[in-house]
């Protein structure tokens, strides 16, 4: 913790990569921990794919709502992990957050620079006319249709599905290359291409690399500092 505090206080520009682990203390299950969403039924990953959406859009929505029910219920709040990142920004540090999460909690915490690599659950667009619809509208129907009477196409969630391109990837590389600290919080670093990022920056002498995760990851050895623990508790200790 002492080393973490020193690395954070010395840093001016901090790039942060977060995963589902930063949101579990807000009540949202992650994917690969013991009670994770994929642990229950790996085939679910096949359903959350662009291919399945295009083949079976109605079934896709039934599965999607079932799997992401808590996120779709939209009744969760940022925890001390999200709030710490906002505090660092408020204290004058240049904090850029690249999140794999689709839960919108970094925005809700008030962070200014948030890049959603995997999109967001809060919106769904019409594949035909592009019209954006908010979560409240999406929740009104089992299979949400475009609200434009002349269109009525089945909406696609604004979430990056398996088979889609990840977003903001160049911005993330640019941001890390001009940062003096790279903070990775709550991710198993299993999913490509995100898992590649720490490897690409491991030899940058001017960049401190920190991993905060409840469980060991395959990439632990790549980091200058690894803390195995809950991000909420660590954030609280740091805030004090
Ligand atoms: N504090 C710190 N780490 C935590 C906490 C916590 N409170 N709770 C869970 N973790 C850790 C878990 O130990 C796990 O290693 O967070 C990690 C979450 O890993 P995953 O469940 O794999 O989630 P993530 O890395 O975000 O998955 C990336 O995979 O399925 C896709 O699109 C999905 O965005 C997701 C991507």
PDB file of C-alpha atoms and ligand atoms in Angstrom:
ATOM      1  CA  UNK A   1       0.000   0.000   0.000  1.00  0.00           C
ATOM      2  CA  UNK A   2       2.881   2.377   0.767  1.00  0.00           C
ATOM      3  CA  UNK A   3       4.383   1.744  -2.665  1.00  0.00           C
ATOM      4  CA  UNK A   4       0.956   2.173  -4.303  1.00  0.00           C
ATOM      5  CA  UNK A   5       0.412   5.492  -2.516  1.00  0.00           C
ATOM      6  CA  UNK A   6       3.860   6.718  -3.600  1.00  0.00           C
ATOM      7  CA  UNK A   7       3.331   5.680  -7.230  1.00  0.00           C
ATOM      8  CA  UNK A   8      -0.076   7.393  -7.359  1.00  0.00           C
ATOM      9  CA  UNK A   9       1.036  10.605  -5.630  1.00  0.00           C
ATOM     10  CA  UNK A  10       4.059  10.955  -7.948  1.00  0.00           C
ATOM     11  CA  UNK A  11       1.986  10.364 -11.102  1.00  0.00           C
ATOM     12  CA  UNK A  12       0.586  13.280 -13.084  1.00  0.00           C
ATOM     13  CA  UNK A  13      -1.066  11.399 -15.980  1.00  0.00           C
ATOM     14  CA  UNK A  14      -2.746   8.126 -15.079  1.00  0.00           C
ATOM     15  CA  UNK A  15      -4.280   5.681 -17.568  1.00  0.00           C
ATOM     16  CA  UNK A  16      -6.640   3.226 -15.924  1.00  0.00           C
ATOM     17  CA  UNK A  17      -7.969  -0.068 -17.322  1.00  0.00           C
ATOM     18  CA  UNK A  18     -10.913  -1.496 -15.395  1.00  0.00           C
ATOM     19  CA  UNK A  19     -12.876  -4.737 -15.666  1.00  0.00           C
ATOM     20  CA  UNK A  20     -15.892  -6.347 -14.043  1.00  0.00           C
ATOM     21  CA  UNK A  21     -13.997  -6.723 -10.765  1.00  0.00           C
ATOM     22  CA  UNK A  22     -14.300  -3.007  -9.956  1.00  0.00           C
ATOM     23  CA  UNK A  23     -18.116  -3.335 -10.075  1.00  0.00           C
ATOM     24  CA  UNK A  24     -18.694  -6.526  -8.061  1.00  0.00           C
ATOM     25  CA  UNK A  25     -18.799  -4.517  -4.825  1.00  0.00           C
ATOM     26  CA  UNK A  26     -21.653  -2.556  -6.405  1.00  0.00           C
ATOM     27  CA  UNK A  27     -23.551  -5.842  -6.611  1.00  0.00           C
ATOM     28  CA  UNK A  28     -22.841  -6.711 -10.271  1.00  0.00           C
ATOM     29  CA  UNK A  29     -21.409 -10.228 -10.835  1.00  0.00           C
ATOM     30  CA  UNK A  30     -18.238 -10.510 -12.893  1.00  0.00           C
ATOM     31  CA  UNK A  31     -17.700 -13.118 -15.599  1.00  0.00           C
ATOM     32  CA  UNK A  32     -14.914 -15.539 -14.632  1.00  0.00           C
ATOM     33  CA  UNK A  33     -14.846 -15.593 -10.849  1.00  0.00           C
ATOM     34  CA  UNK A  34     -16.482 -18.600  -9.174  1.00  0.00           C
ATOM     35  CA  UNK A  35     -19.946 -16.972  -9.255  1.00  0.00           C
ATOM     36  CA  UNK A  36     -19.231 -15.197 -12.547  1.00  0.00           C
ATOM     37  CA  UNK A  37     -21.729 -14.986 -15.413  1.00  0.00           C
ATOM     38  CA  UNK A  38     -19.699 -17.204 -17.737  1.00  0.00           C
ATOM     39  CA  UNK A  39     -18.832 -19.688 -14.989  1.00  0.00           C
ATOM     40  CA  UNK A  40     -22.498 -20.676 -14.727  1.00  0.00           C
ATOM     41  CA  UNK A  41     -22.780 -21.557 -18.401  1.00  0.00           C
ATOM     42  CA  UNK A  42     -19.935 -20.968 -20.830  1.00  0.00           C
ATOM     43  CA  UNK A  43     -22.269 -21.396 -23.834  1.00  0.00           C
ATOM     44  CA  UNK A  44     -23.727 -17.995 -22.874  1.00  0.00           C
ATOM     45  CA  UNK A  45     -20.687 -16.459 -24.553  1.00  0.00           C
ATOM     46  CA  UNK A  46     -21.876 -17.935 -27.877  1.00  0.00           C
ATOM     47  CA  UNK A  47     -25.200 -16.180 -27.447  1.00  0.00           C
ATOM     48  CA  UNK A  48     -23.701 -12.748 -26.709  1.00  0.00           C
ATOM     49  CA  UNK A  49     -22.236 -12.655 -30.186  1.00  0.00           C
ATOM     50  CA  UNK A  50     -22.906 -10.606 -33.294  1.00  0.00           C
ATOM     51  CA  UNK A  51     -23.420 -13.833 -35.240  1.00  0.00           C
ATOM     52  CA  UNK A  52     -26.175 -15.047 -32.908  1.00  0.00           C
ATOM     53  CA  UNK A  53     -27.786 -11.584 -32.856  1.00  0.00           C
ATOM     54  CA  UNK A  54     -27.965 -11.596 -36.646  1.00  0.00           C
ATOM     55  CA  UNK A  55     -29.274 -15.172 -36.828  1.00  0.00           C
ATOM     56  CA  UNK A  56     -31.756 -15.111 -33.916  1.00  0.00           C
ATOM     57  CA  UNK A  57     -32.358 -11.518 -32.769  1.00  0.00           C
ATOM     58  CA  UNK A  58     -35.515 -12.386 -30.774  1.00  0.00           C
ATOM     59  CA  UNK A  59     -33.833 -15.266 -28.869  1.00  0.00           C
ATOM     60  CA  UNK A  60     -30.720 -13.104 -28.512  1.00  0.00           C
ATOM     61  CA  UNK A  61     -32.712 -10.501 -26.555  1.00  0.00           C
ATOM     62  CA  UNK A  62     -34.283 -13.110 -24.270  1.00  0.00           C
ATOM     63  CA  UNK A  63     -30.837 -14.506 -23.373  1.00  0.00           C
ATOM     64  CA  UNK A  64     -29.246 -11.042 -23.230  1.00  0.00           C
ATOM     65  CA  UNK A  65     -31.848  -9.767 -20.749  1.00  0.00           C
ATOM     66  CA  UNK A  66     -31.568 -12.959 -18.702  1.00  0.00           C
ATOM     67  CA  UNK A  67     -27.762 -12.797 -18.539  1.00  0.00           C
ATOM     68  CA  UNK A  68     -27.474  -9.049 -17.929  1.00  0.00           C
ATOM     69  CA  UNK A  69     -30.617  -8.723 -15.829  1.00  0.00           C
ATOM     70  CA  UNK A  70     -29.031  -6.802 -12.976  1.00  0.00           C
ATOM     71  CA  UNK A  71     -27.318  -4.376 -15.334  1.00  0.00           C
ATOM     72  CA  UNK A  72     -30.571  -3.880 -17.246  1.00  0.00           C
ATOM     73  CA  UNK A  73     -32.386  -3.266 -13.988  1.00  0.00           C
ATOM     74  CA  UNK A  74     -30.109  -0.244 -13.725  1.00  0.00           C
ATOM     75  CA  UNK A  75     -30.360  -0.178  -9.943  1.00  0.00           C
ATOM     76  CA  UNK A  76     -26.757  -0.058  -8.810  1.00  0.00           C
ATOM     77  CA  UNK A  77     -24.373   2.641  -7.577  1.00  0.00           C
ATOM     78  CA  UNK A  78     -20.632   3.290  -7.975  1.00  0.00           C
ATOM     79  CA  UNK A  79     -18.494   1.937  -5.099  1.00  0.00           C
ATOM     80  CA  UNK A  80     -15.353   3.349  -3.462  1.00  0.00           C
ATOM     81  CA  UNK A  81     -13.227   1.966  -6.313  1.00  0.00           C
ATOM     82  CA  UNK A  82     -15.025   4.127  -8.888  1.00  0.00           C
ATOM     83  CA  UNK A  83     -15.115   7.073  -6.500  1.00  0.00           C
ATOM     84  CA  UNK A  84     -11.366   6.912  -5.819  1.00  0.00           C
ATOM     85  CA  UNK A  85     -10.676   7.364  -9.543  1.00  0.00           C
ATOM     86  CA  UNK A  86     -12.987  10.368  -9.600  1.00  0.00           C
ATOM     87  CA  UNK A  87     -11.221  11.803  -6.535  1.00  0.00           C
ATOM     88  CA  UNK A  88      -7.803  11.437  -8.191  1.00  0.00           C
ATOM     89  CA  UNK A  89      -9.144  13.465 -11.123  1.00  0.00           C
ATOM     90  CA  UNK A  90     -10.648  16.085  -8.793  1.00  0.00           C
ATOM     91  CA  UNK A  91      -7.303  16.388  -6.978  1.00  0.00           C
ATOM     92  CA  UNK A  92      -5.771  17.562 -10.259  1.00  0.00           C
ATOM     93  CA  UNK A  93      -4.412  14.387 -11.836  1.00  0.00           C
ATOM     94  CA  UNK A  94      -5.063  13.715 -15.514  1.00  0.00           C
ATOM     95  CA  UNK A  95      -7.014  10.432 -15.233  1.00  0.00           C
ATOM     96  CA  UNK A  96      -8.179   8.567 -18.357  1.00  0.00           C
ATOM     97  CA  UNK A  97     -10.363   5.506 -17.683  1.00  0.00           C
ATOM     98  CA  UNK A  98     -10.636   2.719 -20.267  1.00  0.00           C
ATOM     99  CA  UNK A  99     -13.248   0.299 -19.055  1.00  0.00           C
ATOM    100  CA  UNK A 100     -14.326  -3.125 -20.303  1.00  0.00           C
ATOM    101  CA  UNK A 101     -17.510  -2.678 -18.262  1.00  0.00           C
ATOM    102  CA  UNK A 102     -20.836  -1.775 -19.852  1.00  0.00           C
ATOM    103  CA  UNK A 103     -22.491  -0.745 -16.570  1.00  0.00           C
ATOM    104  CA  UNK A 104     -21.868   3.007 -16.854  1.00  0.00           C
ATOM    105  CA  UNK A 105     -20.648   3.240 -13.222  1.00  0.00           C
ATOM    106  CA  UNK A 106     -17.560   5.350 -13.993  1.00  0.00           C
ATOM    107  CA  UNK A 107     -19.857   7.946 -15.593  1.00  0.00           C
ATOM    108  CA  UNK A 108     -22.204   7.705 -12.607  1.00  0.00           C
ATOM    109  CA  UNK A 109     -19.231   8.259 -10.263  1.00  0.00           C
ATOM    110  CA  UNK A 110     -18.585  11.524 -12.126  1.00  0.00           C
ATOM    111  CA  UNK A 111     -15.303  10.655 -13.862  1.00  0.00           C
ATOM    112  CA  UNK A 112     -14.643  13.002 -16.780  1.00  0.00           C
ATOM    113  CA  UNK A 113     -12.639  10.882 -19.224  1.00  0.00           C
ATOM    114  CA  UNK A 114     -14.253   7.475 -19.629  1.00  0.00           C
ATOM    115  CA  UNK A 115     -13.769   5.330 -22.719  1.00  0.00           C
ATOM    116  CA  UNK A 116     -16.086   2.312 -22.986  1.00  0.00           C
ATOM    117  CA  UNK A 117     -14.067  -0.353 -24.808  1.00  0.00           C
ATOM    118  CA  UNK A 118     -17.040  -2.743 -24.809  1.00  0.00           C
ATOM    119  CA  UNK A 119     -19.820  -0.176 -25.282  1.00  0.00           C
ATOM    120  CA  UNK A 120     -22.678   0.432 -22.908  1.00  0.00           C
ATOM    121  CA  UNK A 121     -25.799  -1.386 -21.733  1.00  0.00           C
ATOM    122  CA  UNK A 122     -27.630   1.946 -21.353  1.00  0.00           C
ATOM    123  CA  UNK A 123     -28.430   2.298 -25.037  1.00  0.00           C
ATOM    124  CA  UNK A 124     -29.546   0.255 -28.033  1.00  0.00           C
ATOM    125  CA  UNK A 125     -29.559   1.491 -31.632  1.00  0.00           C
ATOM    126  CA  UNK A 126     -31.699   0.524 -34.602  1.00  0.00           C
ATOM    127  CA  UNK A 127     -29.520  -1.386 -37.110  1.00  0.00           C
ATOM    128  CA  UNK A 128     -31.712   0.041 -39.915  1.00  0.00           C
ATOM    129  CA  UNK A 129     -32.136   3.758 -39.195  1.00  0.00           C
ATOM    130  CA  UNK A 130     -29.531   4.199 -36.410  1.00  0.00           C
ATOM    131  CA  UNK A 131     -31.995   5.728 -33.952  1.00  0.00           C
ATOM    132  CA  UNK A 132     -30.649   5.483 -30.339  1.00  0.00           C
ATOM    133  CA  UNK A 133     -32.949   4.213 -27.559  1.00  0.00           C
ATOM    134  CA  UNK A 134     -32.357   4.424 -23.788  1.00  0.00           C
ATOM    135  CA  UNK A 135     -32.428   1.517 -21.323  1.00  0.00           C
ATOM    136  CA  UNK A 136     -35.868   2.528 -19.980  1.00  0.00           C
ATOM    137  CA  UNK A 137     -37.353   2.041 -23.454  1.00  0.00           C
ATOM    138  CA  UNK A 138     -35.425  -1.225 -23.917  1.00  0.00           C
ATOM    139  CA  UNK A 139     -36.864  -2.551 -20.655  1.00  0.00           C
ATOM    140  CA  UNK A 140     -40.444  -1.856 -21.738  1.00  0.00           C
ATOM    141  CA  UNK A 141     -40.540  -4.720 -24.233  1.00  0.00           C
ATOM    142  CA  UNK A 142     -39.138  -8.265 -24.242  1.00  0.00           C
ATOM    143  CA  UNK A 143     -37.712  -7.722 -27.720  1.00  0.00           C
ATOM    144  CA  UNK A 144     -37.192  -3.957 -28.218  1.00  0.00           C
ATOM    145  CA  UNK A 145     -38.211  -2.606 -31.637  1.00  0.00           C
ATOM    146  CA  UNK A 146     -37.262   0.700 -33.212  1.00  0.00           C
ATOM    147  CA  UNK A 147     -39.668   3.402 -31.993  1.00  0.00           C
ATOM    148  CA  UNK A 148     -39.900   4.872 -35.504  1.00  0.00           C
ATOM    149  CA  UNK A 149     -43.278   3.651 -36.767  1.00  0.00           C
ATOM    150  CA  UNK A 150     -41.973   3.367 -40.311  1.00  0.00           C
ATOM    151  CA  UNK A 151     -39.046   1.220 -39.135  1.00  0.00           C
ATOM    152  CA  UNK A 152     -39.898  -1.181 -36.260  1.00  0.00           C
ATOM    153  CA  UNK A 153     -36.629  -3.123 -36.685  1.00  0.00           C
ATOM    154  CA  UNK A 154     -35.282  -5.159 -33.722  1.00  0.00           C
ATOM    155  CA  UNK A 155     -32.744  -2.966 -31.865  1.00  0.00           C
ATOM    156  CA  UNK A 156     -29.109  -3.979 -31.292  1.00  0.00           C
ATOM    157  CA  UNK A 157     -27.650  -3.238 -27.806  1.00  0.00           C
ATOM    158  CA  UNK A 158     -24.842  -0.684 -27.769  1.00  0.00           C
ATOM    159  CA  UNK A 159     -22.651  -3.406 -26.254  1.00  0.00           C
ATOM    160  CA  UNK A 160     -19.642  -4.771 -28.149  1.00  0.00           C
ATOM    161  CA  UNK A 161     -20.620  -8.398 -28.780  1.00  0.00           C
ATOM    162  CA  UNK A 162     -18.215 -11.271 -29.332  1.00  0.00           C
ATOM    163  CA  UNK A 163     -17.279 -10.851 -32.971  1.00  0.00           C
ATOM    164  CA  UNK A 164     -17.565  -7.044 -32.859  1.00  0.00           C
ATOM    165  CA  UNK A 165     -14.565  -4.695 -32.869  1.00  0.00           C
ATOM    166  CA  UNK A 166     -13.436  -3.332 -29.482  1.00  0.00           C
ATOM    167  CA  UNK A 167     -13.740   0.482 -29.309  1.00  0.00           C
ATOM    168  CA  UNK A 168     -11.311   3.271 -28.302  1.00  0.00           C
ATOM    169  CA  UNK A 169      -8.338   0.939 -28.615  1.00  0.00           C
ATOM    170  CA  UNK A 170      -6.055   3.457 -30.355  1.00  0.00           C
ATOM    171  CA  UNK A 171      -7.007   6.102 -27.784  1.00  0.00           C
ATOM    172  CA  UNK A 172      -5.987   3.665 -25.035  1.00  0.00           C
ATOM    173  CA  UNK A 173      -2.542   3.025 -26.547  1.00  0.00           C
ATOM    174  CA  UNK A 174      -2.019   6.745 -27.121  1.00  0.00           C
ATOM    175  CA  UNK A 175      -3.072   7.545 -23.552  1.00  0.00           C
ATOM    176  CA  UNK A 176      -0.823   4.909 -21.933  1.00  0.00           C
ATOM    177  CA  UNK A 177       2.159   6.002 -24.039  1.00  0.00           C
ATOM    178  CA  UNK A 178       1.840   9.544 -22.618  1.00  0.00           C
ATOM    179  CA  UNK A 179       1.126   8.419 -19.025  1.00  0.00           C
ATOM    180  CA  UNK A 180       3.486   7.893 -16.112  1.00  0.00           C
ATOM    181  CA  UNK A 181       1.200   5.387 -14.393  1.00  0.00           C
ATOM    182  CA  UNK A 182      -0.915   2.521 -15.797  1.00  0.00           C
ATOM    183  CA  UNK A 183      -3.400   1.276 -13.202  1.00  0.00           C
ATOM    184  CA  UNK A 184      -5.225  -2.001 -14.010  1.00  0.00           C
ATOM    185  CA  UNK A 185      -8.139  -2.803 -11.692  1.00  0.00           C
ATOM    186  CA  UNK A 186     -10.500  -5.794 -11.478  1.00  0.00           C
ATOM    187  CA  UNK A 187      -9.866  -7.704 -14.689  1.00  0.00           C
ATOM    188  CA  UNK A 188      -8.675 -11.244 -15.344  1.00  0.00           C
ATOM    189  CA  UNK A 189      -6.884  -9.937 -18.468  1.00  0.00           C
ATOM    190  CA  UNK A 190      -8.191 -13.027 -20.277  1.00  0.00           C
ATOM    191  CA  UNK A 191      -9.960 -11.341 -23.171  1.00  0.00           C
ATOM    192  CA  UNK A 192      -8.105 -10.444 -26.354  1.00  0.00           C
ATOM    193  CA  UNK A 193      -7.064  -7.756 -27.383  1.00  0.00           C
ATOM    194  CA  UNK A 194      -7.058  -6.165 -23.885  1.00  0.00           C
ATOM    195  CA  UNK A 195      -4.815  -8.935 -22.570  1.00  0.00           C
ATOM    196  CA  UNK A 196      -2.118  -7.779 -24.984  1.00  0.00           C
ATOM    197  CA  UNK A 197      -1.891  -4.226 -23.580  1.00  0.00           C
ATOM    198  CA  UNK A 198       0.253  -4.848 -20.454  1.00  0.00           C
ATOM    199  CA  UNK A 199       2.679  -6.912 -22.557  1.00  0.00           C
ATOM    200  CA  UNK A 200       3.061  -4.083 -25.068  1.00  0.00           C
ATOM    201  CA  UNK A 201       4.032  -1.588 -22.351  1.00  0.00           C
ATOM    202  CA  UNK A 202       6.045  -3.764 -19.959  1.00  0.00           C
ATOM    203  CA  UNK A 203       9.414  -2.320 -21.127  1.00  0.00           C
ATOM    204  CA  UNK A 204       8.438   1.365 -21.003  1.00  0.00           C
ATOM    205  CA  UNK A 205      10.892   2.632 -18.366  1.00  0.00           C
ATOM    206  CA  UNK A 206       8.959   5.837 -17.651  1.00  0.00           C
ATOM    207  CA  UNK A 207       5.683   3.992 -17.026  1.00  0.00           C
ATOM    208  CA  UNK A 208       4.769   2.506 -13.634  1.00  0.00           C
ATOM    209  CA  UNK A 209       2.451  -0.486 -14.010  1.00  0.00           C
ATOM    210  CA  UNK A 210       0.140  -1.540 -11.154  1.00  0.00           C
ATOM    211  CA  UNK A 211      -2.404  -4.399 -11.030  1.00  0.00           C
ATOM    212  CA  UNK A 212      -5.113  -4.527  -8.359  1.00  0.00           C
ATOM    213  CA  UNK A 213      -7.119  -7.752  -8.622  1.00  0.00           C
ATOM    214  CA  UNK A 214      -8.805 -10.153  -6.194  1.00  0.00           C
ATOM    215  CA  UNK A 215      -7.147 -13.187  -7.811  1.00  0.00           C
ATOM    216  CA  UNK A 216      -3.803 -13.778  -9.531  1.00  0.00           C
ATOM    217  CA  UNK A 217      -3.783 -13.357 -13.323  1.00  0.00           C
ATOM    218  CA  UNK A 218      -1.437 -14.834 -15.895  1.00  0.00           C
ATOM    219  CA  UNK A 219       0.017 -11.373 -16.429  1.00  0.00           C
ATOM    220  CA  UNK A 220       0.912 -10.624 -12.784  1.00  0.00           C
ATOM    221  CA  UNK A 221       4.693 -10.897 -13.479  1.00  0.00           C
ATOM    222  CA  UNK A 222       4.450  -8.109 -16.072  1.00  0.00           C
ATOM    223  CA  UNK A 223       3.515  -5.477 -13.475  1.00  0.00           C
ATOM    224  CA  UNK A 224       5.834  -3.419 -11.206  1.00  0.00           C
ATOM    225  CA  UNK A 225       3.349  -3.796  -8.350  1.00  0.00           C
ATOM    226  CA  UNK A 226       0.554  -6.366  -7.894  1.00  0.00           C
ATOM    227  CA  UNK A 227      -1.964  -6.186  -5.032  1.00  0.00           C
ATOM    228  CA  UNK A 228      -4.328  -9.146  -4.614  1.00  0.00           C
ATOM    229  CA  UNK A 229      -7.353  -7.740  -2.853  1.00  0.00           C
ATOM    230  CA  UNK A 230     -10.733  -6.077  -3.237  1.00  0.00           C
ATOM    231  CA  UNK A 231     -10.542  -2.782  -5.088  1.00  0.00           C
ATOM    232  CA  UNK A 232     -13.223  -1.223  -2.871  1.00  0.00           C
ATOM    233  CA  UNK A 233     -11.326  -1.937   0.345  1.00  0.00           C
ATOM    234  CA  UNK A 234      -8.012  -0.834  -1.202  1.00  0.00           C
ATOM    235  CA  UNK A 235      -9.616   2.379  -2.462  1.00  0.00           C
ATOM    236  CA  UNK A 236     -11.011   3.105   1.010  1.00  0.00           C
ATOM    237  CA  UNK A 237      -7.578   2.577   2.579  1.00  0.00           C
ATOM    238  CA  UNK A 238      -5.999   4.857  -0.023  1.00  0.00           C
ATOM    239  CA  UNK A 239      -8.640   7.542   0.487  1.00  0.00           C
ATOM    240  CA  UNK A 240      -7.802   7.575   4.195  1.00  0.00           C
TER     241      UNK A 240
HETATM  242  N1  LIG B   1     -11.779  -6.281  -6.392  1.00  0.00           N
HETATM  243  C1  LIG B   1     -10.759  -6.630  -7.220  1.00  0.00           C
HETATM  244  N2  LIG B   1     -10.854  -7.627  -8.143  1.00  0.00           N
HETATM  245  C2  LIG B   1     -12.029  -8.290  -8.208  1.00  0.00           C
HETATM  246  C3  LIG B   1     -13.133  -7.991  -7.371  1.00  0.00           C
HETATM  247  C4  LIG B   1     -12.964  -6.943  -6.420  1.00  0.00           C
HETATM  248  N3  LIG B   1     -13.940  -6.581  -5.578  1.00  0.00           N
HETATM  249  N4  LIG B   1     -14.155  -8.838  -7.685  1.00  0.00           N
HETATM  250  C5  LIG B   1     -13.701  -9.640  -8.683  1.00  0.00           C
HETATM  251  N5  LIG B   1     -12.432  -9.315  -8.987  1.00  0.00           N
HETATM  252  C6  LIG B   1     -11.570  -9.881 -10.028  1.00  0.00           C
HETATM  253  C7  LIG B   1     -11.784 -11.361 -10.256  1.00  0.00           C
HETATM  254  O1  LIG B   1     -10.913 -12.095  -9.424  1.00  0.00           O
HETATM  255  C8  LIG B   1     -11.420 -11.508 -11.736  1.00  0.00           C
HETATM  256  O2  LIG B   1     -10.055 -11.849 -11.898  1.00  0.00           O
HETATM  257  O3  LIG B   1     -11.920  -9.239 -11.227  1.00  0.00           O
HETATM  258  C9  LIG B   1     -11.630 -10.113 -12.311  1.00  0.00           C
HETATM  259  C10 LIG B   1     -12.809 -10.072 -13.263  1.00  0.00           C
HETATM  260  O4  LIG B   1     -12.447 -10.822 -14.395  1.00  0.00           O
HETATM  261  P1  LIG B   1     -13.584 -11.225 -15.437  1.00  0.00           P
HETATM  262  O5  LIG B   1     -14.746 -11.776 -14.711  1.00  0.00           O
HETATM  263  O6  LIG B   1     -12.911 -12.036 -16.505  1.00  0.00           O
HETATM  264  O7  LIG B   1     -14.067  -9.841 -16.040  1.00  0.00           O
HETATM  265  P2  LIG B   1     -13.290  -8.973 -17.115  1.00  0.00           P
HETATM  266  O8  LIG B   1     -11.805  -9.168 -17.017  1.00  0.00           O
HETATM  267  O9  LIG B   1     -13.800  -7.593 -16.995  1.00  0.00           O
HETATM  268  O10 LIG B   1     -13.813  -9.610 -18.513  1.00  0.00           O
HETATM  269  C11 LIG B   1     -13.437  -8.911 -19.669  1.00  0.00           C
HETATM  270  O11 LIG B   1     -14.806 -10.430 -20.955  1.00  0.00           O
HETATM  271  O12 LIG B   1     -16.699 -11.613 -21.208  1.00  0.00           O
HETATM  272  C12 LIG B   1     -16.065 -10.464 -21.603  1.00  0.00           C
HETATM  273  O13 LIG B   1     -17.077  -8.505 -22.314  1.00  0.00           O
HETATM  274  C13 LIG B   1     -16.823  -9.249 -21.175  1.00  0.00           C
HETATM  275  O14 LIG B   1     -15.925  -7.124 -20.491  1.00  0.00           O
HETATM  276  C14 LIG B   1     -15.862  -8.523 -20.262  1.00  0.00           C
HETATM  277  C15 LIG B   1     -14.517  -9.069 -20.681  1.00  0.00           C
END
